[in-house]
Tab-separated table of C-alpha atoms in Angstrom:
chain	number	residue	atom	x	y	z
V	1	MET	CA	0.106	-0.271	-0.177
V	2	GLY	CA	1.085	3.520	-1.163
V	3	SER	CA	2.395	6.098	1.731
V	4	SER	CA	0.043	8.927	3.051
V	5	ALA	CA	-1.199	10.848	0.031
V	6	LYS	CA	0.272	14.260	-0.507
V	7	ASP	CA	-1.222	17.667	-2.105
V	8	ILE	CA	-0.039	18.348	-5.000
V	9	THR	CA	1.346	21.772	-4.560
V	10	PRO	CA	3.777	24.392	-6.654
V	11	GLN	CA	7.305	23.118	-6.472
V	12	LEU	CA	8.517	26.376	-7.182
V	13	ASN	CA	11.641	25.987	-5.319
V	14	GLY	CA	13.941	22.885	-7.152
V	15	LEU	CA	11.320	21.742	-9.126
V	16	SER	CA	12.731	18.573	-11.121
V	17	ARG	CA	12.357	18.836	-14.590
V	18	GLN	CA	9.126	16.951	-15.636
V	19	VAL	CA	8.123	15.653	-18.642
V	20	SER	CA	5.203	13.697	-20.783
V	21	ASN	CA	5.816	10.834	-21.591
V	22	SER	CA	4.090	9.915	-25.740
V	23	LEU	CA	2.212	7.339	-25.606
V	24	SER	CA	-0.119	5.931	-28.830
V	25	LEU	CA	-3.574	6.947	-28.531
V	26	SER	CA	-6.423	4.515	-29.162
V	27	THR	CA	-9.753	5.820	-30.442
V	28	SER	CA	-13.957	4.458	-30.127
V	29	PRO	CA	-14.687	3.780	-32.860
V	30	THR	CA	-18.463	5.453	-34.508
V	31	ALA	CA	-20.049	5.635	-31.775
V	32	THR	CA	-23.884	3.740	-31.830
V	33	PHE	CA	-26.459	2.518	-30.088
V	34	GLN	CA	-23.955	0.186	-27.684
V	35	SER	CA	-21.418	2.541	-26.749
V	36	PRO	CA	-23.197	6.307	-27.685
V	37	PRO	CA	-20.612	9.417	-26.803
V	38	SER	CA	-22.513	9.924	-22.821
V	39	SER	CA	-24.419	7.016	-22.049
V	40	TYR	CA	-26.030	9.424	-19.232
V	41	GLY	CA	-28.109	10.642	-23.263
V	42	GLY	CA	-27.154	13.295	-23.938
V	43	ASN	CA	-25.035	15.801	-24.531
V	44	GLN	CA	-26.110	18.322	-22.266
V	45	LEU	CA	-24.808	19.795	-18.834
V	46	ALA	CA	-27.268	20.794	-16.547
V	47	ARG	CA	-27.001	23.820	-15.067
V	48	VAL	CA	-23.349	23.997	-13.749
V	49	THR	CA	-23.336	25.735	-9.525
V	50	SER	CA	-22.191	29.459	-9.468
V	51	ARG	CA	-19.690	28.627	-6.717
V	52	GLY	CA	-16.120	28.444	-7.168
V	53	LEU	CA	-14.991	24.721	-7.470
V	54	ALA	CA	-10.521	25.281	-8.811
V	55	LYS	CA	-8.399	22.505	-7.244
V	56	GLN	CA	-5.163	21.638	-6.011
V	57	LEU	CA	-4.112	20.067	-8.971
V	58	LYS	CA	-0.189	22.589	-10.077
V	59	PRO	CA	3.481	21.296	-10.908
V	60	PHE	CA	3.712	17.726	-9.745
V	61	ALA	CA	6.199	14.964	-9.406
V	62	THR	CA	4.499	12.014	-10.398
V	63	GLU	CA	5.046	10.118	-6.645
V	64	ASP	CA	2.935	12.706	-5.259
V	65	ILE	CA	-0.089	11.165	-7.241
V	66	LYS	CA	-2.325	9.010	-5.770
V	67	ILE	CA	-3.784	6.644	-6.930
V	68	LEU	CA	-7.348	3.957	-5.831
V	69	LEU	CA	-7.871	0.442	-7.794
V	70	LEU	CA	-10.667	-1.475	-6.473
V	71	GLU	CA	-12.382	-4.535	-7.151
V	72	ASN	CA	-8.959	-5.969	-9.070
V	73	VAL	CA	-8.222	-4.346	-11.487
V	74	ASN	CA	-6.262	-6.779	-14.211
V	75	LYS	CA	-2.705	-7.054	-13.220
V	76	THR	CA	-1.283	-4.455	-17.128
V	77	GLY	CA	-3.081	-2.236	-15.115
V	78	ARG	CA	-2.276	-1.742	-12.311
V	79	ASP	CA	1.950	-2.342	-13.723
V	80	ALA	CA	1.494	0.244	-16.220
V	81	LEU	CA	0.894	3.268	-13.805
V	82	ALA	CA	3.465	1.973	-10.571
V	83	LYS	CA	5.371	2.219	-13.507
V	84	GLN	CA	5.398	6.016	-13.422
V	85	GLY	CA	5.286	6.380	-10.114
V	86	TYR	CA	2.685	6.941	-9.214
V	87	GLN	CA	1.521	5.606	-4.878
V	88	VAL	CA	-0.720	2.807	-6.110
V	89	ASP	CA	-3.527	1.708	-3.187
V	90	PHE	CA	-5.194	-1.491	-4.733
V	91	HIS	CA	-7.761	-3.565	-2.929
V	92	LYS	CA	-9.606	-7.251	-4.884
V	93	SER	CA	-12.734	-5.909	-4.166
V	94	SER	CA	-15.003	-3.086	-4.327
V	95	LEU	CA	-16.179	-1.064	-0.609
V	96	PRO	CA	-18.858	-0.564	1.536
V	97	GLU	CA	-20.153	3.605	0.982
V	98	ASP	CA	-18.145	5.299	4.186
V	99	GLU	CA	-15.360	3.150	3.278
V	100	LEU	CA	-14.853	4.859	0.445
V	101	ILE	CA	-16.387	7.858	0.784
V	102	GLU	CA	-13.094	7.494	3.818
V	103	LYS	CA	-10.213	5.927	1.621
V	104	ILE	CA	-11.589	9.299	-1.443
V	105	ARG	CA	-11.032	11.833	0.055
V	106	HIS	CA	-7.265	12.121	-0.072
V	107	VAL	CA	-6.515	10.560	-4.368
V	108	HIS	CA	-6.040	12.223	-6.842
V	109	VAL	CA	-7.807	9.270	-9.384
V	110	ILE	CA	-9.479	6.008	-8.836
V	111	GLY	CA	-9.705	2.818	-11.092
V	112	ILE	CA	-12.952	0.827	-10.700
V	113	ARG	CA	-15.249	-1.401	-12.088
V	114	SER	CA	-19.717	-2.351	-12.398
V	115	LYS	CA	-19.966	-3.090	-8.897
V	116	THR	CA	-18.180	0.976	-7.389
V	117	LYS	CA	-21.482	3.254	-7.756
V	118	LEU	CA	-19.702	6.634	-7.871
V	119	THR	CA	-22.903	8.923	-6.703
V	120	ALA	CA	-22.189	12.235	-5.666
V	121	ARG	CA	-21.657	11.760	-2.505
V	122	VAL	CA	-19.671	9.160	-2.946
V	123	LEU	CA	-18.451	12.365	-5.312
V	124	GLY	CA	-18.449	15.190	-3.273
V	125	ALA	CA	-15.984	13.404	-0.611
V	126	ALA	CA	-13.342	13.577	-3.423
V	127	LYS	CA	-11.672	17.456	-2.577
V	128	ASN	CA	-8.391	15.587	-5.115
V	129	LEU	CA	-10.099	13.566	-7.527
V	130	ILE	CA	-8.786	14.853	-11.402
V	131	VAL	CA	-9.658	11.218	-13.121
V	132	ILE	CA	-12.091	8.420	-12.810
V	133	GLY	CA	-10.964	5.408	-14.740
V	134	CYS	CA	-14.115	2.698	-16.022
V	135	PHE	CA	-11.439	-0.828	-16.208
V	136	CYS	CA	-15.240	-2.143	-18.106
V	137	ILE	CA	-17.214	-0.943	-20.977
V	138	GLY	CA	-20.235	0.456	-18.990
V	139	THR	CA	-20.025	3.651	-16.696
V	140	ASN	CA	-23.555	4.001	-15.781
V	141	GLN	CA	-21.977	3.270	-12.276
V	142	VAL	CA	-20.530	7.714	-12.245
V	143	ASP	CA	-22.318	9.988	-11.867
V	144	LEU	CA	-21.759	11.240	-15.415
V	145	GLN	CA	-23.306	14.937	-14.373
V	146	TYR	CA	-20.987	15.422	-11.201
V	147	ALA	CA	-18.188	14.289	-12.315
V	148	ALA	CA	-17.772	16.748	-15.235
V	149	GLN	CA	-19.398	19.444	-13.220
V	150	HIS	CA	-16.495	19.524	-11.051
V	151	GLY	CA	-13.816	18.385	-13.750
V	152	VAL	CA	-13.690	14.923	-13.423
V	153	ALA	CA	-12.530	13.688	-16.374
V	154	VAL	CA	-14.041	10.269	-16.675
V	155	PHE	CA	-12.423	6.715	-19.087
V	156	ASN	CA	-13.053	3.823	-19.794
V	157	SER	CA	-13.290	0.588	-22.475
V	158	PRO	CA	-15.493	1.004	-25.346
V	159	PHE	CA	-14.147	-2.126	-26.995
V	160	SER	CA	-11.757	-4.754	-25.042
V	161	ASN	CA	-13.871	-7.114	-24.136
V	162	SER	CA	-16.122	-7.246	-27.253
V	163	ARG	CA	-14.703	-10.250	-28.670
V	164	SER	CA	-15.350	-12.172	-25.321
V	165	VAL	CA	-18.973	-10.990	-24.875
V	166	ALA	CA	-19.039	-11.672	-28.540
V	167	GLU	CA	-18.072	-15.683	-27.321
V	168	LEU	CA	-19.991	-16.070	-24.889
V	169	VAL	CA	-23.487	-15.164	-25.992
V	170	ILE	CA	-22.560	-17.562	-29.403
V	171	GLY	CA	-21.865	-19.840	-26.987
V	172	GLU	CA	-25.562	-19.942	-24.690
V	173	ILE	CA	-26.904	-20.045	-28.402
V	174	ILE	CA	-26.177	-23.632	-28.988
V	175	LEU	CA	-26.425	-24.788	-25.218
V	176	LEU	CA	-29.875	-23.600	-25.620
V	177	ALA	CA	-30.533	-24.349	-29.079
V	178	ARG	CA	-29.667	-28.103	-27.821
V	179	GLN	CA	-30.898	-27.849	-23.658
V	180	LEU	CA	-27.401	-28.948	-22.818
V	181	GLY	CA	-27.246	-27.147	-19.964
V	182	ASP	CA	-30.651	-28.948	-18.206
V	183	ARG	CA	-29.242	-32.194	-20.130
V	184	SER	CA	-25.421	-31.303	-18.137
V	185	ASN	CA	-27.117	-31.067	-14.464
V	186	GLU	CA	-29.006	-33.574	-15.631
V	187	MET	CA	-25.799	-36.205	-15.823
V	188	HIS	CA	-24.907	-34.605	-12.860
V	189	LYS	CA	-27.664	-35.751	-10.320
V	190	GLY	CA	-26.875	-39.044	-12.235
V	191	THR	CA	-29.745	-39.156	-14.946
V	192	TRP	CA	-29.600	-39.836	-18.386
V	193	ASN	CA	-31.616	-38.507	-20.609
V	194	LYS	CA	-31.672	-39.447	-24.444
V	195	VAL	CA	-33.774	-36.755	-26.438
V	196	SER	CA	-33.854	-34.673	-29.589
V	197	ALA	CA	-36.970	-33.281	-29.425
V	198	LYS	CA	-36.514	-29.188	-30.000
V	199	CYS	CA	-33.316	-29.850	-29.986
V	200	TRP	CA	-31.948	-26.966	-33.041
V	201	GLU	CA	-29.324	-27.084	-35.603
V	202	ILE	CA	-28.144	-22.809	-34.981
V	203	ARG	CA	-27.066	-23.779	-39.338
V	204	GLY	CA	-29.842	-21.515	-40.708
V	205	LYS	CA	-31.642	-19.918	-38.005
V	206	THR	CA	-31.805	-16.025	-37.834
V	207	LEU	CA	-30.019	-14.329	-35.311
V	208	GLY	CA	-32.091	-10.539	-34.188
V	209	ILE	CA	-29.237	-7.765	-32.155
V	210	ILE	CA	-29.877	-5.515	-30.316
V	211	GLY	CA	-28.059	-2.756	-30.667
V	212	TYR	CA	-25.179	-2.653	-33.617
V	213	GLY	CA	-22.456	-1.648	-31.344
V	214	HIS	CA	-19.482	-2.914	-31.242
V	215	ILE	CA	-20.306	-5.942	-29.289
V	216	GLY	CA	-22.827	-6.618	-31.460
V	217	SER	CA	-20.938	-6.472	-35.660
V	218	GLN	CA	-18.648	-8.976	-33.841
V	219	LEU	CA	-21.450	-11.530	-32.650
V	220	SER	CA	-22.576	-11.273	-36.641
V	221	VAL	CA	-20.214	-11.550	-38.110
V	222	LEU	CA	-19.257	-14.891	-35.657
V	223	ALA	CA	-22.933	-15.726	-36.336
V	224	GLU	CA	-22.660	-15.907	-40.061
V	225	SER	CA	-20.091	-17.390	-40.594
V	226	MET	CA	-21.897	-20.482	-38.568
V	227	GLY	CA	-24.888	-20.609	-41.274
V	228	MET	CA	-27.184	-17.686	-39.148
V	229	TYR	CA	-29.154	-15.113	-40.841
V	230	VAL	CA	-28.729	-12.185	-38.413
V	231	VAL	CA	-31.200	-9.376	-38.961
V	232	PHE	CA	-30.331	-6.215	-35.869
V	233	TYR	CA	-31.692	-3.320	-34.732
V	234	ASP	CA	-30.277	0.178	-34.017
V	235	THR	CA	-31.454	3.547	-33.458
V	236	VAL	CA	-28.911	5.070	-36.619
V	237	ASN	CA	-28.796	3.791	-39.572
V	238	LEU	CA	-25.322	1.851	-39.440
V	239	MET	CA	-23.249	-0.211	-42.168
V	240	ALA	CA	-24.149	-3.685	-41.633
V	241	LEU	CA	-21.631	-7.033	-41.542
V	242	GLY	CA	-21.077	-8.894	-44.446
V	243	SER	CA	-25.277	-10.626	-45.242
V	244	ALA	CA	-26.853	-8.309	-41.981
V	245	ARG	CA	-29.089	-6.887	-41.929
V	246	GLN	CA	-30.076	-3.709	-40.379
V	247	VAL	CA	-34.497	-3.774	-40.200
V	248	PRO	CA	-36.208	-0.350	-38.953
V	249	THR	CA	-37.902	-1.644	-35.372
V	250	LEU	CA	-37.685	-3.774	-32.648
V	251	VAL	CA	-41.045	-5.574	-33.545
V	252	SER	CA	-40.240	-6.110	-37.141
V	253	LEU	CA	-36.976	-7.708	-35.283
V	254	LEU	CA	-39.067	-9.767	-32.897
V	255	GLY	CA	-41.577	-10.938	-35.225
V	256	ILE	CA	-39.065	-12.894	-37.159
V	257	ALA	CA	-35.363	-13.457	-34.991
V	258	ASP	CA	-35.212	-17.395	-33.716
V	259	PHE	CA	-32.559	-15.824	-31.106
V	260	VAL	CA	-32.941	-12.300	-29.899
V	261	THR	CA	-30.350	-10.968	-27.816
V	262	CYS	CA	-29.648	-7.821	-26.618
V	263	HIS	CA	-26.709	-5.314	-26.232
V	264	VAL	CA	-27.855	-1.367	-25.424
V	265	PRO	CA	-26.616	0.510	-22.418
V	266	GLU	CA	-27.695	1.204	-19.708
V	267	LEU	CA	-30.118	4.880	-21.021
V	268	PRO	CA	-34.274	5.596	-19.449
V	269	GLU	CA	-35.077	4.110	-22.734
V	270	THR	CA	-33.768	0.926	-22.272
V	271	LYS	CA	-35.124	0.264	-19.522
V	272	ASN	CA	-37.398	-2.554	-19.621
V	273	MET	CA	-37.076	-2.063	-23.304
V	274	ILE	CA	-37.820	-6.220	-23.825
V	275	GLY	CA	-40.751	-6.791	-21.906
V	276	LYS	CA	-44.498	-8.666	-21.134
V	277	ALA	CA	-44.881	-6.889	-24.949
V	278	GLN	CA	-42.204	-7.747	-26.669
V	279	PHE	CA	-42.593	-11.753	-25.491
V	280	ASP	CA	-45.830	-11.568	-26.761
V	281	GLN	CA	-44.477	-10.212	-29.839
V	282	MET	CA	-41.521	-12.721	-29.760
V	283	LYS	CA	-40.973	-15.849	-32.739
V	284	GLU	CA	-43.344	-19.444	-30.277
V	285	GLY	CA	-40.590	-20.980	-28.595
V	286	SER	CA	-37.511	-18.045	-28.886
V	287	TYR	CA	-34.931	-17.882	-26.992
V	288	LEU	CA	-33.904	-14.982	-25.398
V	289	ILE	CA	-30.158	-13.501	-24.248
V	290	ASN	CA	-29.832	-10.712	-22.229
V	291	ALA	CA	-25.949	-9.923	-22.181
V	292	SER	CA	-25.758	-6.446	-21.526
V	293	ARG	CA	-27.029	-4.409	-18.367
V	294	GLY	CA	-29.837	-6.412	-15.547
V	295	SER	CA	-32.479	-2.921	-16.765
V	296	VAL	CA	-33.130	-4.415	-20.168
V	297	VAL	CA	-35.555	-7.240	-19.711
V	298	GLU	CA	-37.940	-7.492	-17.430
V	299	ILE	CA	-37.569	-10.459	-15.946
V	300	PRO	CA	-41.186	-11.244	-14.239
V	301	ALA	CA	-42.452	-10.925	-17.585
V	302	LEU	CA	-39.948	-13.427	-18.766
V	303	ILE	CA	-40.505	-15.763	-16.122
V	304	ASN	CA	-44.582	-15.678	-16.783
V	305	ALA	CA	-43.236	-16.274	-20.428
V	306	MET	CA	-41.154	-19.356	-20.661
V	307	ARG	CA	-43.239	-20.674	-18.271
V	308	ALA	CA	-46.467	-20.982	-20.620
V	309	GLY	CA	-43.803	-21.539	-23.493
V	310	LYS	CA	-43.875	-18.716	-24.855
V	311	ILE	CA	-39.727	-18.525	-24.817
V	312	ALA	CA	-38.253	-21.835	-25.363
V	313	GLY	CA	-35.219	-20.032	-23.200
V	314	ALA	CA	-32.546	-17.771	-22.128
V	315	ALA	CA	-30.185	-17.331	-21.043
V	316	LEU	CA	-28.827	-13.652	-18.874
V	317	ASP	CA	-25.511	-12.782	-17.592
V	318	VAL	CA	-26.713	-9.624	-16.092
V	319	TYR	CA	-29.720	-8.360	-13.701
V	320	PRO	CA	-31.325	-5.561	-12.393
V	321	SER	CA	-29.451	-6.142	-8.509
V	322	GLU	CA	-25.924	-7.750	-8.377
V	323	PRO	CA	-23.730	-8.090	-5.539
V	324	GLY	CA	-21.038	-6.935	-4.272
V	325	GLY	CA	-18.696	-9.837	-4.428
V	326	ASN	CA	-18.711	-13.481	-4.949
V	327	GLY	CA	-20.322	-15.385	-2.232
V	328	ASP	CA	-24.388	-17.439	-1.727
V	329	TYR	CA	-26.238	-13.986	-2.776
V	330	PHE	CA	-28.671	-14.873	-5.828
V	331	HIS	CA	-31.654	-15.559	-4.145
V	332	ASN	CA	-34.797	-13.316	-3.036
V	333	GLU	CA	-33.519	-10.769	-1.670
V	334	LEU	CA	-30.995	-10.608	-4.171
V	335	ASN	CA	-34.565	-9.867	-6.475
V	336	PRO	CA	-37.395	-10.754	-5.163
V	337	TRP	CA	-37.902	-13.192	-8.606
V	338	ALA	CA	-34.760	-14.580	-8.267
V	339	GLU	CA	-35.833	-18.058	-6.778
V	340	ASP	CA	-38.797	-18.982	-9.724
V	341	LEU	CA	-35.356	-18.162	-11.968
V	342	ARG	CA	-33.878	-20.599	-11.111
V	343	SER	CA	-36.561	-22.609	-11.756
V	344	LEU	CA	-36.933	-22.757	-14.837
V	345	LYS	CA	-35.637	-25.464	-17.469
V	346	ASN	CA	-33.612	-24.514	-20.491
V	347	ILE	CA	-32.314	-20.791	-18.508
V	348	ILE	CA	-28.534	-19.768	-18.584
V	349	LEU	CA	-28.053	-17.795	-15.767
V	350	THR	CA	-24.422	-16.254	-15.621
V	351	PRO	CA	-22.370	-13.370	-12.743
V	352	HIS	CA	-22.067	-11.479	-15.189
V	353	ILE	CA	-18.881	-12.427	-16.712
V	354	GLY	CA	-19.520	-11.190	-20.575
V	355	GLY	CA	-15.901	-10.018	-20.539
V	356	SER	CA	-14.775	-11.322	-17.979
V	357	THR	CA	-11.255	-13.327	-19.944
V	358	GLU	CA	-7.825	-12.713	-19.113
V	359	GLU	CA	-7.553	-11.365	-22.623
V	360	ALA	CA	-9.917	-9.414	-22.392
V	361	GLN	CA	-9.449	-8.280	-18.848
V	362	SER	CA	-5.465	-7.848	-20.337
V	363	ALA	CA	-6.216	-5.489	-22.882
V	364	ILE	CA	-8.601	-3.532	-20.526
V	365	GLY	CA	-5.717	-2.864	-17.905
V	366	VAL	CA	-3.194	-1.706	-21.086
V	367	GLU	CA	-6.847	0.514	-22.436
V	368	VAL	CA	-7.791	1.823	-19.501
V	369	SER	CA	-4.289	2.973	-17.147
V	370	GLU	CA	-3.068	4.198	-21.237
V	371	ALA	CA	-6.018	6.497	-20.683
V	372	LEU	CA	-5.395	8.089	-17.212
V	373	VAL	CA	-1.662	7.672	-18.108
V	374	ARG	CA	-1.812	10.358	-20.345
V	375	TYR	CA	-4.986	12.925	-18.914
V	376	VAL	CA	-2.704	13.578	-15.982
V	377	ASN	CA	1.054	13.756	-17.326
V	378	GLU	CA	-0.245	15.140	-20.539
V	379	GLY	CA	-4.110	16.866	-20.229
V	380	THR	CA	-5.407	13.856	-23.067
V	381	THR	CA	-8.701	13.244	-23.217
V	382	LEU	CA	-8.921	11.635	-26.063
V	383	GLY	CA	-11.970	8.909	-25.199
V	384	ALA	CA	-14.026	10.082	-22.025
V	385	VAL	CA	-17.311	10.620	-21.113
V	386	ASN	CA	-18.214	13.303	-21.121
V	387	MET	CA	-15.500	16.061	-21.073
V	388	PRO	CA	-15.005	16.964	-24.011
V	389	GLU	CA	-12.072	15.103	-26.157
V	390	VAL	CA	-9.093	17.762	-26.303
V	391	THR	CA	-5.290	16.578	-27.165
V	392	LEU	CA	-1.602	18.580	-27.886
V	393	ARG	CA	1.642	17.020	-29.090
V	394	SER	CA	4.138	15.605	-26.097
V	395	LEU	CA	6.254	17.693	-25.258
V	396	THR	CA	9.321	16.283	-25.444
V	397	MET	CA	12.795	16.779	-24.142
V	398	ASP	CA	13.743	19.618	-27.040
V	399	GLU	CA	10.863	21.387	-25.590
V	400	PRO	CA	12.558	23.255	-22.268
V	401	ASN	CA	11.354	25.930	-20.301
V	402	HIS	CA	8.200	25.136	-21.356
V	403	VAL	CA	4.574	24.806	-19.202
V	404	ARG	CA	1.406	23.092	-20.523
V	405	VAL	CA	-1.841	24.726	-19.116
V	406	VAL	CA	-4.669	22.156	-19.536
V	407	TYR	CA	-8.883	25.341	-17.828
V	408	ILE	CA	-11.453	23.347	-17.443
V	409	HIS	CA	-14.132	25.994	-17.230
V	410	HIS	CA	-17.382	26.869	-17.669
V	411	ASN	CA	-19.077	26.929	-21.071
V	412	ILE	CA	-20.285	31.254	-21.002
V	413	PRO	CA	-19.211	34.094	-22.963
V	414	GLY	CA	-15.786	35.765	-22.259
V	415	VAL	CA	-14.453	33.274	-20.738
V	416	LEU	CA	-11.512	32.756	-24.044
V	417	ARG	CA	-11.242	36.218	-23.956
V	418	LYS	CA	-9.893	36.812	-19.994
V	419	VAL	CA	-7.631	33.268	-19.938
V	420	ASN	CA	-6.590	34.752	-23.596
V	421	GLU	CA	-5.166	37.934	-22.384
V	422	ILE	CA	-3.397	36.029	-19.147
V	423	LEU	CA	-1.546	34.433	-22.098
V	424	GLY	CA	-1.542	36.602	-24.264
V	425	ASP	CA	1.787	38.126	-22.138
V	426	HIS	CA	3.715	34.666	-22.352
V	427	ASN	CA	4.896	32.681	-25.950
V	428	VAL	CA	1.977	30.265	-27.158
V	429	ASP	CA	3.493	27.546	-29.066
V	430	LYS	CA	0.152	25.571	-29.656
V	431	GLN	CA	-2.750	25.780	-27.757
V	432	MET	CA	-6.244	24.335	-28.480
V	433	THR	CA	-10.213	24.340	-26.914
V	434	ASP	CA	-13.336	22.563	-27.495
V	435	SER	CA	-16.988	21.941	-25.213
V	436	ARG	CA	-19.689	19.931	-24.123
V	437	GLY	CA	-22.843	21.633	-23.078
V	438	GLU	CA	-22.062	23.554	-19.766
V	439	VAL	CA	-17.920	22.084	-19.919
V	440	ALA	CA	-15.319	23.852	-22.110
V	441	TYR	CA	-12.183	22.293	-22.184
V	442	LEU	CA	-8.669	24.504	-22.561
V	443	MET	CA	-5.422	22.976	-23.437
V	444	ALA	CA	-2.452	25.360	-24.265
V	445	ASP	CA	1.742	24.724	-24.425
V	446	ILE	CA	3.490	28.296	-23.213
V	447	SER	CA	8.259	28.888	-24.003
V	448	ASN	CA	10.477	30.238	-22.429
V	449	VAL	CA	8.430	30.681	-18.382
V	450	ASN	CA	10.551	31.030	-15.252
V	451	ILE	CA	9.565	29.195	-12.225
V	452	GLN	CA	7.840	32.559	-10.552
V	453	GLU	CA	5.784	33.406	-13.969
V	454	ILE	CA	4.028	29.982	-13.626
V	455	LYS	CA	3.420	30.201	-10.015
V	456	SER	CA	2.371	33.784	-11.273
V	457	LEU	CA	-0.013	32.204	-14.126
V	458	TYR	CA	-1.512	28.885	-12.014
V	459	GLU	CA	-2.483	32.039	-9.631
V	460	SER	CA	-4.417	34.917	-12.453
V	461	LEU	CA	-6.250	31.419	-13.798
V	462	GLU	CA	-6.922	30.696	-9.847
V	463	ASP	CA	-8.208	34.481	-9.342
V	464	LEU	CA	-10.760	34.024	-12.451
V	465	SER	CA	-13.974	35.930	-12.194
V	466	CYS	CA	-15.147	32.902	-14.996
V	467	LYS	CA	-16.695	30.357	-12.044
V	468	SER	CA	-13.124	28.165	-13.246
V	469	LEU	CA	-12.826	24.587	-12.216
V	470	ILE	CA	-9.958	23.581	-12.491
V	471	PRO	CA	-6.276	26.402	-13.708
V	472	PHE	CA	-4.145	22.841	-13.779
V	473	LEU	CA	-0.564	23.479	-14.821
V	474	GLU	CA	2.316	20.625	-16.283
V	475	PRO	CA	5.893	22.127	-16.168
V	476	SER	CA	9.111	20.318	-17.798
V	477	MET	CA	11.746	22.968	-17.083
V	478	ALA	CA	15.090	22.498	-18.251
V	479	GLY	CA	16.383	21.328	-15.165
């Protein structure tokens, strides 16, 4: 465990040379239903409060950066962060909210997976927090709006585990079509039950994919290679891969698919997206698979549809309520219908393991940790889910006596004029700014500055009356 966190205060005496590391950039493919630009449903942020929100993020040494990693983040991610010299506090599980609030008070970076909930209450205690890394696809466990309003960037891994999820779904399609789960359970109990009734090949069957993003499109290719016909529904028009065909409505997909699989984010419009009405629209004897979010399928309606014989089988990897750790938790106290669900025939229940492969977790660890390092060391926001995407090329050893200014502020008229008045007395080598809703992000590299000028720059930016979120100075001084 690392030592106590330090404030990242100006090191204006004997400031060591800071040189940004050059790292390869990785950006997401075109956003679709599977991976929207913002998983809180839009680009507009709520009204930002008028109180000043400046934080202590000033010229720093990497050993001053305090990182909290929860939920057994993969070793590739831990090693990449530790290699930078950051203090890394690693935990194998999530933490109760009160303990999390105590832990997060002094950290600058937090890395989580899907179990940890970073609510406004939790984030409100994180006075030094600058960035959140979600080592998974989803970001619905984070209050993205609150984070953006308070200048905290959020990064995720939108596609590193997509192959693992797609392969799991292919396996489940075969298991359901052949009733292999039931046959295996019977054999474990000593019962020999060789049957072929209502057992099918998947060749020639139709797979309906809801959400044709990173996972849905890969699944489409795998399914076609096994002789399936593929149709998909998405909220935007997309280019189909192979011989797949986009259908205009969810109703049209449900009416022709033998297997229906969901790959959508958790949004208000996807809550209970598959309920009684949708089960009624599905083919008699069809199958449902959900490896997206637990709120997408109305489970009591699924139970009734399977008991009535309308749905011949189902595979669920996600649930409305999931335990915070491993153990004997999947019962009615967690979800009131759990025991009814477990009693069904030809149903595959897995504990949110769609992306739980060595390959996926290793890739996620690399992808997210690199994004965190780029943000902490360089201020680059490429891939952020709640901030404008801004980048400048890295400072190098050939550019001594430089300082990088990152200024996150409210997107209101007059701010850039005031900032540029401050920067105008210096040689600005390069500058970029962008906005997203009511949050704007400015990055500039200034050359030929000394330590006293850095202090003056910081104080001038911090004193602006334009509701600043963070003035962020990152120096690269000659030794």
